[in-house]
Structures are given as C-alpha cells and as structure tokens.
Amino acid sequence: MSRTFSPSGTGERPPPNGPRTETEETLTDGGSTPACRPAATVAGDTTPSRIGPYRLRQKLGVGGMGEVWAAEQQEPVRRRVALKLIRAGMDSKQILARFESERQALALMSHPSIAAIYDAGVSETGRPYFVMEYVEGEPITAYCDRHRLPTGERLELFRQVCDAVQHAHQKGIIHRDLKPSNILVTVRDERPLPKVIDFGVAKATARRLTEKTVFTEFGQLIGTPEYMSPEQAEMTGLDIDTRSDVYSLGALLYELLAGLPPFDPHELRRAGFVEIQRRIREDEPPRPSTRVSRLGGTSSALAARRRLEPATLAGSLAGDLDWIVMKALDKDRTRRYGSASALAEDVGRHLRHEPVVAGPPGTAYRAHKFVRRHRVGVTAAALVALTLVAGTVGTTLGLIRARRAERLAQTEAETARRVSDFVVRLFEVSDPSEARGRQITAREILERGAARIEDELAGQPVVQSRLLHTLGKVYRGLGLLRDAEPWLERAVVVRNQSLGDAHLDTADSLQELAAVETTLGAYKDAERHLQRALAIRREAVGLEHAAVAETLSRLAYLYTEQRQFEKAATAFDTLIPLQERLVGPQALELASSLWSQARNSFYLHRLEDAELQAERALTIQEGALPPDHPDLARTVYLLAAAKRQVGKNGEAIDLYQRALAIQERVLGPDHPDVAMTAYHLGVTYLHIGRLSEAEPLMERVLDTGRKLFGPDSNHWRWGEALHGYAKLLWAQGRYAETIGIFEQVATIAQKAVPGNHAKIAHHLGDLAAAYLEQRRFAEAESTFARILAMEGLLGSDSEALATARLDLGRLYLEQARYPLAESQFERVLEMRRQTDGPESPAVASVLHLQGVLRRRQGRADEAWSLFERARLLYEGSEGPPDPHLAETLSQQGQLRAEQARPHEARALLARALEIQRQTLGAEHARTRATADALAALSGS
C-alpha cells in the first residue's frame, strides 16, 4: 500500500484505493452528415431516377428497411453500384451521423470477401441511402444447394466468411445482421468467392424497437430473428459485441448443414413480439443432426443437395459439427467462441480430422481422430487383428454404442420434457384465477418453485438437480446471493448422489456455487469447490478444452480476490497459453484473461508486467471492438492505474480521461462506473497535489452516489463515494472531518460485504489512522485491536494486518511507548521483507519509522543509519522521485540541524522540498511544512 509521512515524522496514512470498475457493454455511434444533391423521379414510382451522382437502373429487392437498386455512378468514376434507399420517415439527421461514422470505419476495411461501401447520403426527399459495391451473386445457402456442394466444400466457403467477419471485427465493425441474403457468392477465377454485404447498415440504422415496428423492421434494423443473438433480442442496445456476430455465424452454419435455420422461420414470425424475444433468449434449438433426423421423407432432397444418402445425413453431422454449431449458438456468450477466427479454426480442425475445441476430447475421441489422420499406417498395423475379430467385435461394439447413445438421448429428452412441464406449471401462478388481481413478482414465483422442487420432484433426482441448479442461478442473477447459496449447495448434493461426483453436471453446479461464495467472500469454500470442478472437467474432457479454461479462469480470479497473488499468477501462467491455443492470440476471451492477469500483477507490484499485460489486452480489444466499447474503458482504466503506480501520472491522467469519456458517452453521466473512474482520476490529481482539479471530481462522485443510493444506504458503492470524498478532505488536512466519514464507511463495509474481511479491515484501518491523526489515542488503539483480532480470518501475511501493525507502532511512538513501537515495527519489517522483497519501498517505509523512533530516543547515529538505508532503497526504486523519499530527507535534515550541522541540513531540506513540490504540489501541507522548516533554518 502507498504510504506518506507527516511533517511530524510519524506518518500520514492515505486511505486505500477503491475496487476495480465493473462495466456494462454497450455501443454508441456518431459522425458528420455528408452533402446530398437534387434528384429526378422514376416514371410511375415515387423513387427518384437519380440520386446524387447515381442513376437508378433496376430495383433489385424490397425489404422492411427500404429498397435496393442497381445503379450507375456517373462521377467522379463510372461504375455499377448497388444503392440501398432507406424508407421515408426515419430520423435522417441522426441516421446520417451514424452513416458517416460507419462509412469512415468501413473505409478502413479491405478484404476480398467484404463488399465495400462507397458512400452514404440523403436524397432530395430526405431518404437516407447507402452506396455499395455491386455483387453479382446469390445467397450462400442457395449457391451451395444449387451446386450440390458436399459438406466439406460448404465448410470451406463458411471459413472464408468467418475470415471476412474477423477482418471487420479487427477494424471495430460489428455486422449485427449476418444471414444468407447478406452473404452472396460470386465466381472469381472459376472459384466461388463469398461476399459479405451490408456491413454497417444494421448498426447505422439501429434503434429501439416496439411491438408495432418489429415486423416491419426485422432484417435491417436489429437483425433477423432466425439469426439474432440472445443479447440482440433484449432490444436494449446493451451487450452487443463481436460474439453476437459469432452467434449469427453459428446460425448460418446450422442452415448450411441442416438446410434450415435453428428456429423455424414461420413459427417464429407467427409468435408475438414478446414470445419471439423469449424463444431467442431461452429456447435451445435441436442439434443439426437431430433436426435432420426428424425430417422424415423430406430428408432425401436435403441429402441429395449435399451428395449424401439420406441414411448417412444425420450421422455426417453428429459429433464435431454438432458440437461446433452448438458452441457458436450458446445462449451465454462467454461460452461461445471468442472470435470468428476461433470458430473458423475449429471448423478447420474438423476438416483436418483433428480434435475440435468444442467437442469433449476423451481418449476414444482422440484415438478416432488419430486413425482418421493416419489411416494408411493404422490400417496396415491392424490388418491381422481386424481379420480375426472385426466382424463380431465391430458389430457388437457398434450395437452397444448405438443403444447407449439412444438411451442417453431418450434420458436427456425426457429430462428436458419434465423440466419444461414443471416450469410451465410453475408460471401458472400468473394466471388470473391464481393471481386474483395481484401483481406476481419474480421472487414469489421463485419461492413457489423452490417449495415445489423439493416436494414434487423428490423421486426424480436428475430433473430435480437441474431445476435446483437453475433456481440458484436465477437467484444469483437477481443479486439474491444468500438465497442462491442453499439451492446450489442442494444441487451439488443431489447431482453427487444421482449422477456421481465425477459428472460434468456436478462440476457445473460446483462452479456456480463457487461464484456465489466468491462474491460473498467465502473464499476457502469457493476455492475448494472450484478445485473439484477443475479436476472433474480435466478428467472428463482433457486438459485442452474450453471448459477447463473457464474453471481455471475463475480460480485465478478467486486467488486474486483472496490476495493469494502468487497462486493467481501461477494459474494465469497456465491459463493464458491454453487460451492462446484454444481461441487464438487475437480473441477477446484472451483479452479478458489478460486484463485479469494485469490486475493480479498490479496487486503483486509487478507494475511493468501489469503495464505490458494491460497494453496487450488493449491492443486486442482495439482491433476487435468499436472505439466506444465499455471493455475498452475497463482496460484503459486498469492501464491508467498501472501507469499511476509507476509514477507516470501524466499518462495515467490521459488514460483515465479517455476511459471516463467512453463511459460517459455509453453509460451516461450518473452511472456508478463513471463515478468510479472519476474517483480514481481525482485520486491521481490528489497524489500529485492538484487539489483544485481533484475537488470537483470527488464532489461529483459523492453527488452521484447520493443520487443513486441515498445518504443512508449500505451499498458498497456509496461507501466508496464517501471514501473518495474523505481522501479529498484528508489531502486538504481536514482530518477531523474525515473521522465521521470513515466511521460511516467502516459500518457500510461490515454490512455490505460481511465476508470480505480484508476490505473491512482496511476501512477500519482508515478510521483508526484518522483517530491517530487527531491524537484520539484510546479510540485509535481499540480500533487497531479490532483489526488484529481478525488475524485468523485475514491470514498472518495480510496487507491490512501489516498496515494496522505499522500504524499501531506509530501510535505507540506518539505515546512514547517505545518498546511496544519497536515490537510492531520489527514484526512488519520481517513480513515486508518476505512479501515485498528486502529492497522494496515497503521495507524502506518501516526503516524510516524505526529511524524516527531512534531519533526520539536520542540515538542519533542509529537514526541516521536507518534513514540512510531507507533513502538508498527509495532512490533505488524505478520511476520518478517518491514523496516518501522527501520525508526521509526531511528527517535527515532535521537531525543534522539538531547536530548543529546547518549546511548539510539546508541541503537535505532543500532537496526534500524540491521533490515535494514536484510530486505533491506547492500547496500541499507537507510541502509547506518543509518550506517553513527550511526558512526557519536559513533565518537562524
């Protein structure tokens, strides 16, 4: 923890930094409006015959958003183009600003499978338009069917589409409406070439839908229902990132393989608006192999279009391709492929007969892939054995596998049916005859379900355990962690009993339970459960699997939360290379882990590592996310913190301002995450003594917290808002005013995060330090005693415990209880040497206080020696001068003055004053105190 020392020499203790910023994901657009020109009108139509430099020739199609025309550009070049004319009545000024922003971003793209957008504008009649590269082609699904492409050739075409989408993502463009009609196949050099069209159109025209507009605006404004990701179906504009396009690619792959999209278009569009949203968000489509097996007689035509026999169609999709498609279509985007390139690479693994990331790579599966890759060698080696036993064993094993798979499918189908029936009955509470006019809350439904799960499903443990697991997840999603915990514990018990302690479902419940325990601060339980989940998954699916990476990621995060930073670093050292192999070096999933690794390195004081890791995460995100994406803000924010800690305050301020600007545009000025970034920008200004710039930021944070939570709230964010304001008062030397605030913050911490003992101890430490500064020694000592009593909960190497011991030593020093002070300093010194290293600034801070103690005892030579050792450690640390160094120099100057060596004293105090002016500012209380001491010495 950063420490400073007061002019009196015992030390001023700044309050700790607040927690990391958590952000919601969202997108905004902006730009300027291009000029437009007058136009004539096409005879018999209200559409003009000419728009700007474009002469309309032939209408190619009409959709909910407008019309597409074949046109000729007249100037400055002559070429054939496609012009999309947006229907009348849209907000042209707003949309054109978006058009221009998108057009500028799209201009950066250069890929053979992306149709270029040349221009955007507004017609004379006020209708916005896009001008695009004219592509003579047909939708990819139609092309594949007309040419009867086998599955392998379809997959190769699909990989080209993924490559184009990845290129766009790296330029910060998300399509949002990937579907067959937006992926046309043309022929170049006698080879098919897919062209993705309408990049940017969906985003530029996006707006919140209502039930009135949903049926007319499907396909352009928000995406097409059959290919729309669950986060798009929310219709909030939040949580749309590149993984939304990955979902749409999964839906496209589903149709290329199975002949139909995941959801039946006719059934989906017959449903009401809310039902469409629900199905997209909640309903799981059948696997492609299951879908085609249900087609009956119609499967013959489908198989023929793939040059297959109907009997082999479903089997050709089972396994790899089912797994790949369903991973891309996962409702939880964190479980999807992290990027379009990762999806393409897994398809490539299937084509090369290698194990796919999406599949469970058990021994038999890997052996099967080995045989496929080395068919000739394996065949020769096994020829004799196969001759002897192939008939009997092959038939028997095939029959066993078939029956086992059939039983498993039947069990899964029956479980799903029972779960569905139970949920339907559960929601009958909203029926008017049941509700009787009352508004039924989600919590009432959950409580009703909880009781019925235990009573009605006691004899159906598989169904019961799935619902227990789901109930716990829902409670957790509502923030009702105490309610979630017992249901997840029960799910673990039931799954252990019914499925066994090595089943993947048991691992799922263990991991979900650990997530709740982590948030509640029950770290030891969470670690135990995550370790079990990790062992199960490694045994079940092998080491090289996304499920293993996911658990390892959560475990690494938990170690960071436990302040077991070295264990976290070891976990990250395993996780990062694993993810690089699984999802590729440019995947957003990897960037997220790099962010967590950087955060852990930050806490380890490996600040150069933290900088490099955060910068790498930021580079990946800048290549794949829009410039206003909140994940960028979060990474910029962390990078700023690392820069600040190594003394690069100017760079830190620039980065904090960048993060703040993104968050304000995306989240609005009063969002709590905006307040948190303002808080840390204010702290940076405080650190360098720019109090006039810090003050409005800290007051803004306090005002936002008061509006969001109220002055009597026990929410931890309100506690952090108060904490930030207390930092300002502290920096201004208004110590008495901070005591009441720190008392309130400590109370909030005990109520808001009762299991987070480290945070509670830290806030109690702030309160005790405030008492100490006001010389309220009895209250300070009793508060320190409360912290020391928590040693069993915190661990003997706790940072909060070490800080409390150091401050308690300062208290004893002020009371002239020198042996007690020495005892505390010695204990902290030993701990600092072990945790921070023998030559760290943390060690120097203890040596400094020991020097103050010796000076008070009249042992001047020993004091000088301790100050010298502290000075050398401070000067040996990297980065700009440390204000702690100035305090040590000031102590040395005062000691030399006491020894009647005024020339040396003045030189030491002058150097201390120079450092304080540079790091704290001329108006800081400690700077003024050193200036006064120097003036007094010079005038004597």
PDB file of C-alpha atoms in Angstrom, residues 38-132:
ATOM      1  CA  PRO A  38     -31.328  17.045 -56.060  1.00  0.00           C
ATOM      2  CA  ALA A  39     -32.921  14.118 -57.920  1.00  0.00           C
ATOM      3  CA  ALA A  40     -35.463  13.444 -60.640  1.00  0.00           C
ATOM      4  CA  THR A  41     -38.242  10.844 -60.272  1.00  0.00           C
ATOM      5  CA  VAL A  42     -38.632   7.419 -61.917  1.00  0.00           C
ATOM      6  CA  ALA A  43     -41.808   7.356 -64.022  1.00  0.00           C
ATOM      7  CA  GLY A  44     -44.689   5.618 -62.274  1.00  0.00           C
ATOM      8  CA  ASP A  45     -42.806   5.495 -58.983  1.00  0.00           C
ATOM      9  CA  THR A  46     -42.099   7.868 -56.120  1.00  0.00           C
ATOM     10  CA  THR A  47     -38.466   6.783 -56.158  1.00  0.00           C
ATOM     11  CA  PRO A  48     -36.216   9.335 -57.903  1.00  0.00           C
ATOM     12  CA  SER A  49     -34.453   8.234 -61.099  1.00  0.00           C
ATOM     13  CA  ARG A  50     -31.246   9.880 -59.950  1.00  0.00           C
ATOM     14  CA  ILE A  51     -29.782  10.360 -56.502  1.00  0.00           C
ATOM     15  CA  GLY A  52     -26.661  12.486 -56.347  1.00  0.00           C
ATOM     16  CA  PRO A  53     -24.178  11.087 -58.877  1.00  0.00           C
ATOM     17  CA  TYR A  54     -26.073   7.771 -59.062  1.00  0.00           C
ATOM     18  CA  ARG A  55     -28.601   6.878 -61.784  1.00  0.00           C
ATOM     19  CA  LEU A  56     -31.041   4.193 -60.687  1.00  0.00           C
ATOM     20  CA  ARG A  57     -31.452   1.394 -63.248  1.00  0.00           C
ATOM     21  CA  GLN A  58     -33.264  -1.594 -61.778  1.00  0.00           C
ATOM     22  CA  LYS A  59     -34.939  -2.392 -58.491  1.00  0.00           C
ATOM     23  CA  LEU A  60     -33.286  -5.500 -57.080  1.00  0.00           C
ATOM     24  CA  GLY A  61     -35.383  -6.011 -53.989  1.00  0.00           C
ATOM     25  CA  VAL A  62     -37.641  -4.514 -51.342  1.00  0.00           C
ATOM     26  CA  GLY A  63     -37.354  -5.103 -47.583  1.00  0.00           C
ATOM     27  CA  GLY A  64     -38.627  -3.715 -44.322  1.00  0.00           C
ATOM     28  CA  MET A  65     -35.927  -1.032 -44.292  1.00  0.00           C
ATOM     29  CA  GLY A  66     -36.245   0.088 -47.895  1.00  0.00           C
ATOM     30  CA  GLU A  67     -35.298  -0.761 -51.469  1.00  0.00           C
ATOM     31  CA  VAL A  68     -32.123  -1.990 -53.150  1.00  0.00           C
ATOM     32  CA  TRP A  69     -31.393  -0.696 -56.666  1.00  0.00           C
ATOM     33  CA  ALA A  70     -28.822  -1.474 -59.297  1.00  0.00           C
ATOM     34  CA  ALA A  71     -27.382   1.918 -60.205  1.00  0.00           C
ATOM     35  CA  GLU A  72     -24.656   3.581 -62.227  1.00  0.00           C
ATOM     36  CA  GLN A  73     -22.287   6.046 -60.653  1.00  0.00           C
ATOM     37  CA  GLN A  74     -21.706   8.940 -63.026  1.00  0.00           C
ATOM     38  CA  GLU A  75     -18.901  10.834 -61.272  1.00  0.00           C
ATOM     39  CA  PRO A  76     -16.086  11.054 -60.281  1.00  0.00           C
ATOM     40  CA  VAL A  77     -15.778   7.488 -61.666  1.00  0.00           C
ATOM     41  CA  ARG A  78     -18.180   5.440 -63.751  1.00  0.00           C
ATOM     42  CA  ARG A  79     -19.081   2.105 -62.241  1.00  0.00           C
ATOM     43  CA  ARG A  80     -22.011  -0.112 -61.422  1.00  0.00           C
ATOM     44  CA  VAL A  81     -23.098   0.014 -57.799  1.00  0.00           C
ATOM     45  CA  ALA A  82     -25.860  -1.200 -55.521  1.00  0.00           C
ATOM     46  CA  LEU A  83     -27.808   1.574 -53.830  1.00  0.00           C
ATOM     47  CA  LYS A  84     -29.856   0.857 -50.723  1.00  0.00           C
ATOM     48  CA  LEU A  85     -32.543   3.527 -50.325  1.00  0.00           C
ATOM     49  CA  ILE A  86     -33.876   3.709 -46.784  1.00  0.00           C
ATOM     50  CA  ARG A  87     -37.607   4.121 -46.437  1.00  0.00           C
ATOM     51  CA  ALA A  88     -39.070   7.540 -45.706  1.00  0.00           C
ATOM     52  CA  GLY A  89     -39.922   8.686 -42.205  1.00  0.00           C
ATOM     53  CA  MET A  90     -36.682   7.840 -40.441  1.00  0.00           C
ATOM     54  CA  ASP A  91     -34.706  10.405 -38.479  1.00  0.00           C
ATOM     55  CA  SER A  92     -32.384  11.448 -41.281  1.00  0.00           C
ATOM     56  CA  LYS A  93     -30.152  13.765 -39.266  1.00  0.00           C
ATOM     57  CA  GLN A  94     -29.478  11.217 -36.586  1.00  0.00           C
ATOM     58  CA  ILE A  95     -29.114   8.330 -39.010  1.00  0.00           C
ATOM     59  CA  LEU A  96     -26.805  10.241 -41.334  1.00  0.00           C
ATOM     60  CA  ALA A  97     -24.486  10.986 -38.456  1.00  0.00           C
ATOM     61  CA  ARG A  98     -24.353   7.256 -37.868  1.00  0.00           C
ATOM     62  CA  PHE A  99     -23.954   6.584 -41.604  1.00  0.00           C
ATOM     63  CA  GLU A 100     -20.933   8.829 -41.799  1.00  0.00           C
ATOM     64  CA  SER A 101     -19.335   7.248 -38.742  1.00  0.00           C
ATOM     65  CA  GLU A 102     -19.886   3.790 -40.207  1.00  0.00           C
ATOM     66  CA  ARG A 103     -18.693   4.808 -43.662  1.00  0.00           C
ATOM     67  CA  GLN A 104     -15.422   6.130 -42.228  1.00  0.00           C
ATOM     68  CA  ALA A 105     -14.879   2.922 -40.261  1.00  0.00           C
ATOM     69  CA  LEU A 106     -15.802   0.750 -43.248  1.00  0.00           C
ATOM     70  CA  ALA A 107     -13.332   2.611 -45.409  1.00  0.00           C
ATOM     71  CA  LEU A 108     -10.581   1.052 -43.295  1.00  0.00           C
ATOM     72  CA  MET A 109     -11.603  -2.446 -44.364  1.00  0.00           C
ATOM     73  CA  SER A 110     -10.000  -4.177 -47.297  1.00  0.00           C
ATOM     74  CA  HIS A 111     -10.903  -7.818 -47.695  1.00  0.00           C
ATOM     75  CA  PRO A 112     -11.797  -9.825 -50.809  1.00  0.00           C
ATOM     76  CA  SER A 113     -14.900 -11.248 -49.100  1.00  0.00           C
ATOM     77  CA  ILE A 114     -16.308  -7.925 -47.898  1.00  0.00           C
ATOM     78  CA  ALA A 115     -18.350  -5.812 -50.294  1.00  0.00           C
ATOM     79  CA  ALA A 116     -17.165  -2.246 -49.968  1.00  0.00           C
ATOM     80  CA  ILE A 117     -19.459   0.630 -49.014  1.00  0.00           C
ATOM     81  CA  TYR A 118     -18.610   3.636 -51.140  1.00  0.00           C
ATOM     82  CA  ASP A 119     -20.882   6.389 -49.953  1.00  0.00           C
ATOM     83  CA  ALA A 120     -23.833   7.433 -47.799  1.00  0.00           C
ATOM     84  CA  GLY A 121     -26.129  10.406 -48.056  1.00  0.00           C
ATOM     85  CA  VAL A 122     -29.681  11.727 -48.196  1.00  0.00           C
ATOM     86  CA  SER A 123     -31.870  12.143 -51.246  1.00  0.00           C
ATOM     87  CA  GLU A 124     -33.666  15.385 -52.044  1.00  0.00           C
ATOM     88  CA  THR A 125     -36.805  13.928 -50.486  1.00  0.00           C
ATOM     89  CA  GLY A 126     -34.983  13.195 -47.246  1.00  0.00           C
ATOM     90  CA  ARG A 127     -34.466   9.460 -47.682  1.00  0.00           C
ATOM     91  CA  PRO A 128     -31.070   8.196 -46.463  1.00  0.00           C
ATOM     92  CA  TYR A 129     -29.150   5.842 -48.736  1.00  0.00           C
ATOM     93  CA  PHE A 130     -26.069   3.608 -48.816  1.00  0.00           C
ATOM     94  CA  VAL A 131     -23.994   3.015 -51.937  1.00  0.00           C
ATOM     95  CA  MET A 132     -22.246  -0.349 -52.035  1.00  0.00           C
TER      96      MET A 132
END
